[in-house]
Amino acid sequence: MAGTVLIAAGGTGGHLFPAEALAIALTARGWTIHLATDHRVEAYGQDFPAAKVHIIPSATITKAPLEAARAIVQLAKGMIKARGVIKTVKPDVAIGFGGYPTLPPLLAATLMRVPTIIHDQNAVLGRANRFLAKRVTALATSFAAVGGAEGLAGKMVETGNPVRPMVLKAAERAYTDRWAGDSFHLLVFGGSQGARFMSDLVPPALGRLPEVLRKRVKVVQQCRPEDMERVAATYRQMGVEAELAPFFRDLPERIAASHVVVSRAGASTVAELAVIGRPAVMIPLPHALDQDQKANAEILAKAGGGWMVEQKDMSPERLAHDLAEMIGHPDRLAAAAKAAKAVGRPDAVERLADLVERVAAKQPPRKEG
């Protein structure tokens, strides 16, 4: 069976990357893809294989009364536009990947009796998905146990978090074993909300390493544009070889080339680390209402594939100590890389594509037996 799929996703990489992976897989199976999202798609969605991209009005609902009222008005406008898109496109199934931009398309689809799926990348359901979960046909999850999904077992299917073809390609690269005296490749990134913290953390941490260790480190680091020169000057003064950029379009290859990663713990990041098989020091974004990044990081850390350190407990002194241990004991990193890869789900995108086809055919989401 092949027809038309409406994919709805918030316009950030965390939502769009798994949506893009699914779109590529379904396109290969003969499906036509339409994408409903917001204006941020310009930054992350250039390669999205959609017949058409539909920008749908949306907003985040907050506790501030005036802002909440404005958000509701925007979401109502989004519902009107989404209904028009569905009438025109006539999708066989609609799937949302989280974020408030998914609310208008998925709500409109449920009201218009289009079969619907939501996929949640995190170990805790996001607020938009939590609102939609009882209304949709099926709930696809990245993990076996997901906070906020209690009572939904009948429609829940664990697929894993889809990763893009470039991630699967990077996963073919074996972890590079090293001796204690070899070069040490460190990758640092944190997304738009995490790069400033990383710029304040990692350079002073490397500055605290003994010179004999520091000279072995080669850094690839994401930095905000306004922090670039400051961070570059610090590394120059220390004699550390560093490549800095606001965004790396070949990030999966950079992950594969690293010995260890220092990063936040967004769902796509954790999924890519596991599929590629690289150890990481994961510092979850603090103050998140649902603490979803902490839950993501704990799963990989408990499997032995990395280390989760809350931001309040992380400092340049602690990171310097941890990096010194890693540089001096490469066997520990190799074991962590193996453990990370053991929990990766490279087949997640095909599993999710299978679910889409089942729901489009109006079959039960969960296979019998």
mmCIF file of N, CA and C in Angstrom, residues 201-302:
data_model
loop_
_atom_site.group_PDB
_atom_site.id
_atom_site.type_symbol
_atom_site.label_atom_id
_atom_site.label_comp_id
_atom_site.label_asym_id
_atom_site.label_seq_id
_atom_site.Cartn_x
_atom_site.Cartn_y
_atom_site.Cartn_z
ATOM 1 N N LEU A 201 32.379 26.087 29.805
ATOM 2 C CA LEU A 201 32.822 24.918 30.567
ATOM 3 C C LEU A 201 34.091 24.286 30.012
ATOM 4 N N VAL A 202 34.102 23.985 28.720
ATOM 5 C CA VAL A 202 35.150 23.114 28.182
ATOM 6 C C VAL A 202 36.519 23.794 28.080
ATOM 7 N N PRO A 203 36.632 25.019 27.554
ATOM 8 C CA PRO A 203 37.981 25.609 27.482
ATOM 9 C C PRO A 203 38.693 25.702 28.837
ATOM 10 N N PRO A 204 38.038 26.209 29.887
ATOM 11 C CA PRO A 204 38.748 26.221 31.176
ATOM 12 C C PRO A 204 39.037 24.821 31.723
ATOM 13 N N ALA A 205 38.202 23.843 31.370
ATOM 14 C CA ALA A 205 38.488 22.468 31.795
ATOM 15 C C ALA A 205 39.776 21.970 31.144
ATOM 16 N N LEU A 206 39.914 22.210 29.838
ATOM 17 C CA LEU A 206 41.142 21.783 29.164
ATOM 18 C C LEU A 206 42.347 22.543 29.695
ATOM 19 N N GLY A 207 42.137 23.791 30.103
ATOM 20 C CA GLY A 207 43.221 24.573 30.677
ATOM 21 C C GLY A 207 43.741 24.007 31.982
ATOM 22 N N ARG A 208 42.932 23.209 32.651
ATOM 23 C CA ARG A 208 43.335 22.600 33.927
ATOM 24 C C ARG A 208 44.034 21.257 33.748
ATOM 25 N N LEU A 209 44.069 20.754 32.526
ATOM 26 C CA LEU A 209 44.772 19.498 32.278
ATOM 27 C C LEU A 209 46.286 19.721 32.324
ATOM 28 N N PRO A 210 47.033 18.745 32.759
ATOM 29 C CA PRO A 210 48.493 18.841 32.632
ATOM 30 C C PRO A 210 48.872 19.044 31.170
ATOM 31 N N GLU A 211 49.900 19.795 30.920
ATOM 32 C CA GLU A 211 50.256 20.150 29.549
ATOM 33 C C GLU A 211 50.484 18.920 28.679
ATOM 34 N N VAL A 212 51.068 17.873 29.266
ATOM 35 C CA VAL A 212 51.351 16.679 28.476
ATOM 36 C C VAL A 212 50.068 16.023 27.969
ATOM 37 N N LEU A 213 48.976 16.149 28.728
ATOM 38 C CA LEU A 213 47.685 15.624 28.283
ATOM 39 C C LEU A 213 46.998 16.595 27.329
ATOM 40 N N ARG A 214 47.049 17.884 27.662
ATOM 41 C CA ARG A 214 46.346 18.891 26.863
ATOM 42 C C ARG A 214 46.843 18.896 25.420
ATOM 43 N N LYS A 215 48.138 18.642 25.223
ATOM 44 C CA LYS A 215 48.689 18.677 23.869
ATOM 45 C C LYS A 215 48.167 17.549 22.990
ATOM 46 N N ARG A 216 47.594 16.533 23.609
ATOM 47 C CA ARG A 216 47.053 15.412 22.828
ATOM 48 C C ARG A 216 45.621 15.670 22.354
ATOM 49 N N VAL A 217 44.966 16.662 22.941
ATOM 50 C CA VAL A 217 43.542 16.876 22.675
ATOM 51 C C VAL A 217 43.338 17.653 21.382
ATOM 52 N N LYS A 218 42.434 17.154 20.547
ATOM 53 C CA LYS A 218 41.989 17.870 19.351
ATOM 54 C C LYS A 218 40.483 18.071 19.504
ATOM 55 N N VAL A 219 40.043 19.329 19.455
ATOM 56 C CA VAL A 219 38.659 19.679 19.780
ATOM 57 C C VAL A 219 37.884 20.073 18.528
ATOM 58 N N VAL A 220 36.677 19.549 18.418
ATOM 59 C CA VAL A 220 35.680 20.065 17.472
ATOM 60 C C VAL A 220 34.520 20.532 18.338
ATOM 61 N N GLN A 221 34.158 21.820 18.245
ATOM 62 C CA GLN A 221 33.176 22.374 19.185
ATOM 63 C C GLN A 221 32.194 23.307 18.504
ATOM 64 N N GLN A 222 30.924 23.127 18.873
ATOM 65 C CA GLN A 222 29.872 24.043 18.440
ATOM 66 C C GLN A 222 29.880 25.257 19.365
ATOM 67 N N CYS A 223 29.876 26.441 18.777
ATOM 68 C CA CYS A 223 29.841 27.679 19.557
ATOM 69 C C CYS A 223 28.833 28.644 18.953
ATOM 70 N N ARG A 224 28.234 29.442 19.795
ATOM 71 C CA ARG A 224 27.422 30.533 19.272
ATOM 72 C C ARG A 224 28.337 31.526 18.565
ATOM 73 N N PRO A 225 27.835 32.205 17.516
ATOM 74 C CA PRO A 225 28.690 33.151 16.788
ATOM 75 C C PRO A 225 29.336 34.197 17.686
ATOM 76 N N GLU A 226 28.595 34.679 18.679
ATOM 77 C CA GLU A 226 29.134 35.722 19.544
ATOM 78 C C GLU A 226 30.217 35.208 20.496
ATOM 79 N N ASP A 227 30.314 33.893 20.636
ATOM 80 C CA ASP A 227 31.325 33.303 21.525
ATOM 81 C C ASP A 227 32.543 32.793 20.766
ATOM 82 N N MET A 228 32.479 32.799 19.447
ATOM 83 C CA MET A 228 33.471 32.122 18.634
ATOM 84 C C MET A 228 34.891 32.637 18.876
ATOM 85 N N GLU A 229 35.073 33.932 18.794
ATOM 86 C CA GLU A 229 36.422 34.480 18.915
ATOM 87 C C GLU A 229 36.970 34.282 20.323
ATOM 88 N N ARG A 230 36.131 34.449 21.319
ATOM 89 C CA ARG A 230 36.570 34.255 22.714
ATOM 90 C C ARG A 230 37.076 32.830 22.928
ATOM 91 N N VAL A 231 36.310 31.851 22.461
ATOM 92 C CA VAL A 231 36.700 30.456 22.647
ATOM 93 C C VAL A 231 37.943 30.130 21.819
ATOM 94 N N ALA A 232 37.983 30.632 20.576
ATOM 95 C CA ALA A 232 39.134 30.366 19.710
ATOM 96 C C ALA A 232 40.406 30.941 20.323
ATOM 97 N N ALA A 233 40.321 32.158 20.887
ATOM 98 C CA ALA A 233 41.497 32.786 21.495
ATOM 99 C C ALA A 233 41.996 31.977 22.687
ATOM 100 N N THR A 234 41.061 31.452 23.475
ATOM 101 C CA THR A 234 41.450 30.635 24.633
ATOM 102 C C THR A 234 42.195 29.383 24.202
ATOM 103 N N TYR A 235 41.664 28.713 23.177
ATOM 104 C CA TYR A 235 42.340 27.503 22.704
ATOM 105 C C TYR A 235 43.709 27.833 22.088
ATOM 106 N N ARG A 236 43.808 28.961 21.368
ATOM 107 C CA ARG A 236 45.100 29.349 20.792
ATOM 108 C C ARG A 236 46.139 29.562 21.886
ATOM 109 N N GLN A 237 45.737 30.252 22.943
ATOM 110 C CA GLN A 237 46.659 30.528 24.046
ATOM 111 C C GLN A 237 47.144 29.252 24.715
ATOM 112 N N MET A 238 46.285 28.241 24.737
ATOM 113 C CA MET A 238 46.651 26.970 25.371
ATOM 114 C C MET A 238 47.381 26.038 24.412
ATOM 115 N N GLY A 239 47.409 26.385 23.134
ATOM 116 C CA GLY A 239 48.034 25.513 22.150
ATOM 117 C C GLY A 239 47.209 24.290 21.808
ATOM 118 N N VAL A 240 45.871 24.412 21.967
ATOM 119 C CA VAL A 240 44.968 23.302 21.659
ATOM 120 C C VAL A 240 44.448 23.450 20.236
ATOM 121 N N GLU A 241 44.566 22.415 19.453
ATOM 122 C CA GLU A 241 44.031 22.418 18.093
ATOM 123 C C GLU A 241 42.516 22.318 18.154
ATOM 124 N N ALA A 242 41.820 23.309 17.572
ATOM 125 C CA ALA A 242 40.355 23.347 17.699
ATOM 126 C C ALA A 242 39.714 23.803 16.401
ATOM 127 N N GLU A 243 38.595 23.149 16.065
ATOM 128 C CA GLU A 243 37.745 23.570 14.950
ATOM 129 C C GLU A 243 36.400 23.974 15.531
ATOM 130 N N LEU A 244 36.003 25.226 15.295
ATOM 131 C CA LEU A 244 34.784 25.770 15.886
ATOM 132 C C LEU A 244 33.805 26.175 14.798
ATOM 133 N N ALA A 245 32.508 25.984 15.065
ATOM 134 C CA ALA A 245 31.464 26.403 14.125
ATOM 135 C C ALA A 245 30.145 26.513 14.880
ATOM 136 N N PRO A 246 29.230 27.375 14.404
ATOM 137 C CA PRO A 246 27.924 27.470 15.054
ATOM 138 C C PRO A 246 27.065 26.240 14.836
ATOM 139 N N PHE A 247 27.316 25.502 13.738
ATOM 140 C CA PHE A 247 26.493 24.340 13.406
ATOM 141 C C PHE A 247 27.283 23.435 12.473
ATOM 142 N N PHE A 248 27.227 22.145 12.712
ATOM 143 C CA PHE A 248 27.913 21.175 11.857
ATOM 144 C C PHE A 248 26.866 20.348 11.122
ATOM 145 N N ARG A 249 26.784 20.517 9.808
ATOM 146 C CA ARG A 249 25.811 19.746 9.039
ATOM 147 C C ARG A 249 26.214 18.280 8.923
ATOM 148 N N ASP A 250 27.493 17.995 9.138
ATOM 149 C CA ASP A 250 27.973 16.612 9.088
ATOM 150 C C ASP A 250 28.219 16.080 10.501
ATOM 151 N N LEU A 251 27.367 16.471 11.444
ATOM 152 C CA LEU A 251 27.580 16.103 12.837
ATOM 153 C C LEU A 251 27.714 14.592 13.049
ATOM 154 N N PRO A 252 26.921 13.741 12.389
ATOM 155 C CA PRO A 252 27.116 12.299 12.588
ATOM 156 C C PRO A 252 28.541 11.831 12.283
ATOM 157 N N GLU A 253 29.144 12.371 11.213
ATOM 158 C CA GLU A 253 30.531 12.022 10.903
ATOM 159 C C GLU A 253 31.473 12.518 11.988
ATOM 160 N N ARG A 254 31.171 13.690 12.538
ATOM 161 C CA ARG A 254 32.001 14.233 13.629
ATOM 162 C C ARG A 254 31.896 13.347 14.867
ATOM 163 N N ILE A 255 30.686 12.849 15.135
ATOM 164 C CA ILE A 255 30.518 11.938 16.265
ATOM 165 C C ILE A 255 31.353 10.680 16.039
ATOM 166 N N ALA A 256 31.284 10.131 14.838
ATOM 167 C CA ALA A 256 32.003 8.895 14.535
ATOM 168 C C ALA A 256 33.509 9.074 14.644
ATOM 169 N N ALA A 257 34.001 10.282 14.393
ATOM 170 C CA ALA A 257 35.447 10.548 14.432
ATOM 171 C C ALA A 257 35.956 10.841 15.836
ATOM 172 N N SER A 258 35.073 10.921 16.814
ATOM 173 C CA SER A 258 35.472 11.321 18.169
ATOM 174 C C SER A 258 35.776 10.119 19.052
ATOM 175 N N HIS A 259 36.572 10.363 20.088
ATOM 176 C CA HIS A 259 36.787 9.368 21.130
ATOM 177 C C HIS A 259 35.778 9.536 22.258
ATOM 178 N N VAL A 260 35.355 10.761 22.499
ATOM 179 C CA VAL A 260 34.305 11.012 23.487
ATOM 180 C C VAL A 260 33.601 12.302 23.103
ATOM 181 N N VAL A 261 32.335 12.384 23.476
ATOM 182 C CA VAL A 261 31.493 13.540 23.188
ATOM 183 C C VAL A 261 31.081 14.190 24.508
ATOM 184 N N VAL A 262 31.065 15.508 24.536
ATOM 185 C CA VAL A 262 30.465 16.249 25.650
ATOM 186 C C VAL A 262 29.269 16.985 25.063
ATOM 187 N N SER A 263 28.073 16.708 25.582
ATOM 188 C CA SER A 263 26.872 17.240 24.932
ATOM 189 C C SER A 263 25.716 17.344 25.903
ATOM 190 N N ARG A 264 24.642 17.959 25.432
ATOM 191 C CA ARG A 264 23.356 17.866 26.104
ATOM 192 C C ARG A 264 22.810 16.452 25.855
ATOM 193 N N ALA A 265 21.549 16.241 26.207
ATOM 194 C CA ALA A 265 20.992 14.884 26.101
ATOM 195 C C ALA A 265 19.622 14.894 25.447
ATOM 196 N N GLY A 266 19.492 15.679 24.371
ATOM 197 C CA GLY A 266 18.265 15.626 23.593
ATOM 198 C C GLY A 266 18.067 14.236 23.012
ATOM 199 N N ALA A 267 16.830 13.917 22.676
ATOM 200 C CA ALA A 267 16.515 12.565 22.236
ATOM 201 C C ALA A 267 17.281 12.163 20.984
ATOM 202 N N SER A 268 17.367 13.055 20.010
ATOM 203 C CA SER A 268 18.095 12.717 18.782
ATOM 204 C C SER A 268 19.573 12.532 19.056
ATOM 205 N N THR A 269 20.129 13.370 19.929
ATOM 206 C CA THR A 269 21.541 13.228 20.289
ATOM 207 C C THR A 269 21.803 11.870 20.907
ATOM 208 N N VAL A 270 20.992 11.466 21.878
ATOM 209 C CA VAL A 270 21.184 10.182 22.555
ATOM 210 C C VAL A 270 21.007 9.029 21.567
ATOM 211 N N ALA A 271 20.009 9.127 20.687
ATOM 212 C CA ALA A 271 19.790 8.063 19.696
ATOM 213 C C ALA A 271 20.977 7.937 18.756
ATOM 214 N N GLU A 272 21.523 9.070 18.302
ATOM 215 C CA GLU A 272 22.652 9.033 17.374
ATOM 216 C C GLU A 272 23.918 8.523 18.053
ATOM 217 N N LEU A 273 24.152 8.922 19.304
ATOM 218 C CA LEU A 273 25.298 8.407 20.042
ATOM 219 C C LEU A 273 25.235 6.888 20.151
ATOM 220 N N ALA A 274 24.036 6.368 20.414
ATOM 221 C CA ALA A 274 23.881 4.925 20.582
ATOM 222 C C ALA A 274 24.044 4.188 19.256
ATOM 223 N N VAL A 275 23.403 4.675 18.205
ATOM 224 C CA VAL A 275 23.491 3.983 16.912
ATOM 225 C C VAL A 275 24.927 4.001 16.387
ATOM 226 N N ILE A 276 25.602 5.146 16.515
ATOM 227 C CA ILE A 276 26.984 5.247 16.039
ATOM 228 C C ILE A 276 27.928 4.513 16.998
ATOM 229 N N GLY A 277 27.582 4.523 18.288
ATOM 230 C CA GLY A 277 28.386 3.827 19.277
ATOM 231 C C GLY A 277 29.553 4.646 19.781
ATOM 232 N N ARG A 278 29.259 5.819 20.352
ATOM 233 C CA ARG A 278 30.305 6.665 20.911
ATOM 234 C C ARG A 278 29.937 7.084 22.326
ATOM 235 N N PRO A 279 30.900 7.010 23.255
ATOM 236 C CA PRO A 279 30.626 7.383 24.641
ATOM 237 C C PRO A 279 30.501 8.888 24.788
ATOM 238 N N ALA A 280 29.730 9.313 25.787
ATOM 239 C CA ALA A 280 29.499 10.746 25.968
ATOM 240 C C ALA A 280 29.359 11.099 27.436
ATOM 241 N N VAL A 281 29.826 12.294 27.751
ATOM 242 C CA VAL A 281 29.489 12.941 29.013
ATOM 243 C C VAL A 281 28.266 13.795 28.702
ATOM 244 N N MET A 282 27.113 13.403 29.210
ATOM 245 C CA MET A 282 25.848 14.070 28.889
ATOM 246 C C MET A 282 25.435 14.980 30.050
ATOM 247 N N ILE A 283 25.210 16.242 29.726
ATOM 248 C CA ILE A 283 24.821 17.241 30.723
ATOM 249 C C ILE A 283 23.426 17.730 30.353
ATOM 250 N N PRO A 284 22.382 17.145 30.946
ATOM 251 C CA PRO A 284 21.018 17.506 30.545
ATOM 252 C C PRO A 284 20.724 18.992 30.736
ATOM 253 N N LEU A 285 19.907 19.513 29.827
ATOM 254 C CA LEU A 285 19.462 20.901 29.951
ATOM 255 C C LEU A 285 18.689 21.047 31.258
ATOM 256 N N PRO A 286 19.113 21.950 32.149
ATOM 257 C CA PRO A 286 18.431 22.072 33.440
ATOM 258 C C PRO A 286 17.121 22.847 33.312
ATOM 259 N N HIS A 287 16.319 22.767 34.357
ATOM 260 C CA HIS A 287 15.084 23.549 34.479
ATOM 261 C C HIS A 287 13.989 23.143 33.498
ATOM 262 N N ALA A 288 14.180 22.059 32.744
ATOM 263 C CA ALA A 288 13.110 21.596 31.858
ATOM 264 C C ALA A 288 11.958 21.079 32.711
ATOM 265 N N LEU A 289 10.733 21.424 32.319
ATOM 266 C CA LEU A 289 9.572 21.052 33.125
ATOM 267 C C LEU A 289 9.466 19.548 33.302
ATOM 268 N N ASP A 290 9.723 18.787 32.252
ATOM 269 C CA ASP A 290 9.549 17.339 32.303
ATOM 270 C C ASP A 290 10.840 16.581 32.567
ATOM 271 N N GLN A 291 11.971 17.299 32.631
ATOM 272 C CA GLN A 291 13.275 16.657 32.842
ATOM 273 C C GLN A 291 13.509 15.521 31.842
ATOM 274 N N ASP A 292 13.073 15.750 30.590
ATOM 275 C CA ASP A 292 13.177 14.704 29.583
ATOM 276 C C ASP A 292 14.622 14.392 29.220
ATOM 277 N N GLN A 293 15.488 15.406 29.166
ATOM 278 C CA GLN A 293 16.880 15.132 28.815
ATOM 279 C C GLN A 293 17.569 14.288 29.890
ATOM 280 N N LYS A 294 17.252 14.558 31.137
ATOM 281 C CA LYS A 294 17.830 13.749 32.213
ATOM 282 C C LYS A 294 17.399 12.297 32.073
ATOM 283 N N ALA A 295 16.114 12.072 31.782
ATOM 284 C CA ALA A 295 15.615 10.701 31.605
ATOM 285 C C ALA A 295 16.290 10.020 30.424
ATOM 286 N N ASN A 296 16.496 10.758 29.315
ATOM 287 C CA ASN A 296 17.188 10.191 28.150
ATOM 288 C C ASN A 296 18.610 9.768 28.514
ATOM 289 N N ALA A 297 19.325 10.677 29.187
ATOM 290 C CA ALA A 297 20.726 10.428 29.520
ATOM 291 C C ALA A 297 20.874 9.260 30.479
ATOM 292 N N GLU A 298 19.946 9.147 31.416
ATOM 293 C CA GLU A 298 20.041 8.069 32.403
ATOM 294 C C GLU A 298 19.955 6.695 31.743
ATOM 295 N N ILE A 299 19.154 6.583 30.690
ATOM 296 C CA ILE A 299 19.018 5.289 30.009
ATOM 297 C C ILE A 299 20.340 4.862 29.385
ATOM 298 N N LEU A 300 21.019 5.784 28.687
ATOM 299 C CA LEU A 300 22.297 5.448 28.069
ATOM 300 C C LEU A 300 23.375 5.245 29.130
ATOM 301 N N ALA A 301 23.344 6.060 30.187
ATOM 302 C CA ALA A 301 24.344 5.927 31.250
ATOM 303 C C ALA A 301 24.202 4.594 31.980
ATOM 304 N N LYS A 302 22.966 4.187 32.271
ATOM 305 C CA LYS A 302 22.747 2.917 32.974
ATOM 306 C C LYS A 302 23.190 1.721 32.139
#
